C-alpha angles and dihedrals in degrees: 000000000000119000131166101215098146128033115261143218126259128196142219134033120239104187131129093293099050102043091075129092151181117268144066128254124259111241114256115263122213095244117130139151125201127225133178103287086219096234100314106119134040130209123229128238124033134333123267119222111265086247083069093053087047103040085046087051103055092042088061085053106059084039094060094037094067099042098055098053087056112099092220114034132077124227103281088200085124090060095040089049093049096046095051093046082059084257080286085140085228100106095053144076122197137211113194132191100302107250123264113272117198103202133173112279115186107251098243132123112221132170143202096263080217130045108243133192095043102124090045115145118237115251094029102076091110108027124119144182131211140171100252090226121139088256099062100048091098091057084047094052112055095034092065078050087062101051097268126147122212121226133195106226115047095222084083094047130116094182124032115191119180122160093212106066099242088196091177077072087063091083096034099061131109127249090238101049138085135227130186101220123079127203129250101023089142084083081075113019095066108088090218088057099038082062089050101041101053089040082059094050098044086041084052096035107026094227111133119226089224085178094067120096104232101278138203125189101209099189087066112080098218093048090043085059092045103051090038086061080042096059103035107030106031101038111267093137087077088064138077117237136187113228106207139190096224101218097056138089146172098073097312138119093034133119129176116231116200120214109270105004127137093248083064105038080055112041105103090055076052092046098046089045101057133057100228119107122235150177121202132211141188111251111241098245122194087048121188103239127195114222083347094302123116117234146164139221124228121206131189134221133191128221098203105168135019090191109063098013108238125162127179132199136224143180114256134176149290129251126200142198126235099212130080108266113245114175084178101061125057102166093111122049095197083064084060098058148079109200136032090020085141080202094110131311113312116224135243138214134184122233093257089063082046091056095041085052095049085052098042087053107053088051081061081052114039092169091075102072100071086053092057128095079208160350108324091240094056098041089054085052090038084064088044102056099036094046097054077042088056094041094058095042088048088050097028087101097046099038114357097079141079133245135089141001076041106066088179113090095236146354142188139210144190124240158169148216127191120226136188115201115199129204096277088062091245118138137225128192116218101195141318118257126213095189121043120186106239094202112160103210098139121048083235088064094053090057091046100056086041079058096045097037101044101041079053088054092058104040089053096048088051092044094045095049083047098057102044080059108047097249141152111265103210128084097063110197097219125355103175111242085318118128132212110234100158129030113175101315095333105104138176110279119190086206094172093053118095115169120216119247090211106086123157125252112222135205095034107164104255 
């Protein structure tokens, strides 16, 4: 059980005269992809017929295709694209080199407690193999950007790089490569274990997963009792709550349960009488909505190293719902959701929309802004950034360390964590995800993987040098727009940030 009876205490400051770091900036290269800009932008001069747009396509196609299945050579779609715009400029949409961020890294030296690489053939220091699937183009991408080189068996791979966990690769690997995938994410992954694994770290550190909906696992006797007292004696029949199977995702397995409806007032008669296992949360009531749809935004961290254990942080997007929001009516689950609703398209929005919302509501609510550490737009990013901290320091000991079934020395692996944010700007974070689509659906989306994928690229490449020589970590000289929150057992504290106990329940009969 998780249940956020007190406040609780947050950790580290991110002002002006934190976000600033060592390091200097590495120069620009010339790399770039194009992608559809989505309708905004228009070209000048006249229309051309829609034969030229689909002859044009296809002929991109092939261009990148091949290139693509060559080991060497990156996708040549911007010079396609130029050529056949009578190098006007007007047909193409560039993403450069994302722009050096200098970001707050914790002032600690830290080491590889073993030396690593040594044993690293010549000639394959900067080889890589990928599945060649739709959802691993960014990664491709931005790696031939980098200087890498594709190869076709994964025994003369550096870098290995597959979108599906082949966990029967775990023992096969060689001390000297790397593999983004890391063993054992199910401890976290699992909604039933991402509740019990955050009640044991704050029962063993006192500190207190403020992010966490109040949380039962039904299926355990002890938690059954207690959210039954819960329900019945302290009020919990005046709150929604979300009754989950704890092993699926994509939108199943969940019900909505309204205060004092009959479906709640009888569940654990429903729960004892099936054979389906289940864990049961309180509905964050008093929701933020965007256009009076509820959403959600999805951030992404980075386990970059196991030895020692760094993790980095970026912005992600915004999912929306494509139903009217109604905090008073729980009658229909897919209302409830953000994404495979199959109710219509959901909608997307990139974290610059997010930040422009978060402004333009606190100037709806102007009494906010006394009760923030900051400015709206940093203590959203602040939660961000402690709660994936926390997470990591609460799983380090199940999934974050080396050793077998892994043979390599190390590994890495992306990842995300969806989050809700309601009208008092606190946030709440849903569950953690070990496998993210990477769909590219919106041209926002295609700048925002260059920005995640090549600032990985980079941050690998550093930790990895570093580590064949024996040398301190952090700083790193130029991370992207990524952002260290845990080193080794430092990790990023909102100190300033205390959340209210007191939240507000929502679609209580009137």
């Amino acid at each position: 059980m998780i249940r956020q009876r007190d406040s609780a205490v947050s950790p580290s400051k991110s002002n002006s005269k934190t976000e600033s770091t060592s390091g200097k900036p590495v120069s620009p290269t010339n790399g770039h992809f194009v992608g559809s800009n989505n309708g905004r932008r228009r070209a000048n001069g006249p229309p051309k017929p829609p034969l030229f747009y689909l002859f044009l396509g296809a002929f991109v196609g092939i261009v990148c295709y091949g290139s693509l299945r060559s080991p060497n050579k990156a996708c040549s779609m911007d010079v396609a694209l130029w050529n056949a715009a009578g190098n006007s400029g007007n047909a193409i949409v560039t993403i450069q080199t994302p722009p050096q961020f200098y970001a707050y890294q914790p002032d600690i030296k830290i080491k590889a407690h073993k030396r690593l690489f040594t044993k690293m053939p010549k000639g394959k220091e900067r080889n890589f193999y990928a599945h060649m699937s739709k959802i691993c183009h960014p990664m491709v991408r931005a790696l031939r950007d980098q200087g890498w080189h594709k190869v076709e068996k994964k025994e003369d791979a550096r870098f290995i790089y597959t979108y599906v966990r082949e966990t029967k690769s775990y023992p096969l690997l060689k001390s000297w490569q790397r593999y983004n995938h890391i063993p054992n994410t199910a401890a976290w992954n699992k909604k039933d274990n991402f509740a019990k694994g955050f009640r044991t770290y704050h029962e063993e550190t006192g500190v207190l997963p403020y992010f966490v909906p109040e949380t039962f696992d039904l299926s355990v006797p002890e938690e059954n009792k207690q959210y039954e007292q819960r329900l019945f004696h302290e009020g919990g029949l005046d709150h929604p709550w979300v009754l989950k199977q704890p092993n699926v995702n994509q939108g199943k397995g969940i019900t909505m349960l309204g205060p004092q409806s009959e479906e709640l007032k009888n569940v654990m008669k429903f729960v004892a009488e099936g054979r389906t296992r289940y864990i049961i949360q309180q509905y964050i009531c008093n929701e933020m909505t965007w256009q009076q749809r509820k959403f959600d935004v999805r951030v992404f961290w980075l386990v970059a190293s196991m030895d020692p254990l760094i993790v980095l942080y970026i912005d992600g997007y915004v999912r929306i719902g494509n139903a009217d929001y109604d905090e008073s009516d729980f009658s229909n689950t897919r209302n409830h959701l953000t994404t495979h609703t199959f109710l219509g398209e959901e909608g997307k929005a990139s974290y610059e929309q997010l930040n422009q919302r978060i402004l333009d509501h606190v100037d709806e609510h102007p009494e906010l802004k006394p009760t923030l550490p900051t400015d709206p737009v940093t203590h959203i990013r602040n939660q961000f950034k402690e709660s994936i901290g926390m997470l990591v320091d609460a799983f380090k000991g199940d999934t974050f360390k080396t050793g077998p079934p892994l043979a390599a020395e190390d590994s890495f692996e992306f990842y995300g964590a969806d989050c809700v944010i309601d009208n008092d700007l606190d946030l709440w974070m849903i569950e953690a995800q070990d496998d993210t689509g990477m769909d590219e659906d919106h041209y926002f989306r295609l700048e925002m993987h260059h920005q995640i994928f090549y600032g990985m690229g980079l941050v690998l490449a550093e930790i990895w040098e570093k580590q064949a020589k024996g040398l301190p970590i952090l700083p790193l000289k130029n991370t992207g727009k990524w952002e260290v929150i845990y080193a080794d057992g430092w990790r990023f504290k909102y100190d300033e940030y205390e959340r209210s106990p007191d939240k507000k329940s929502c679609g209580i009969p009137k």
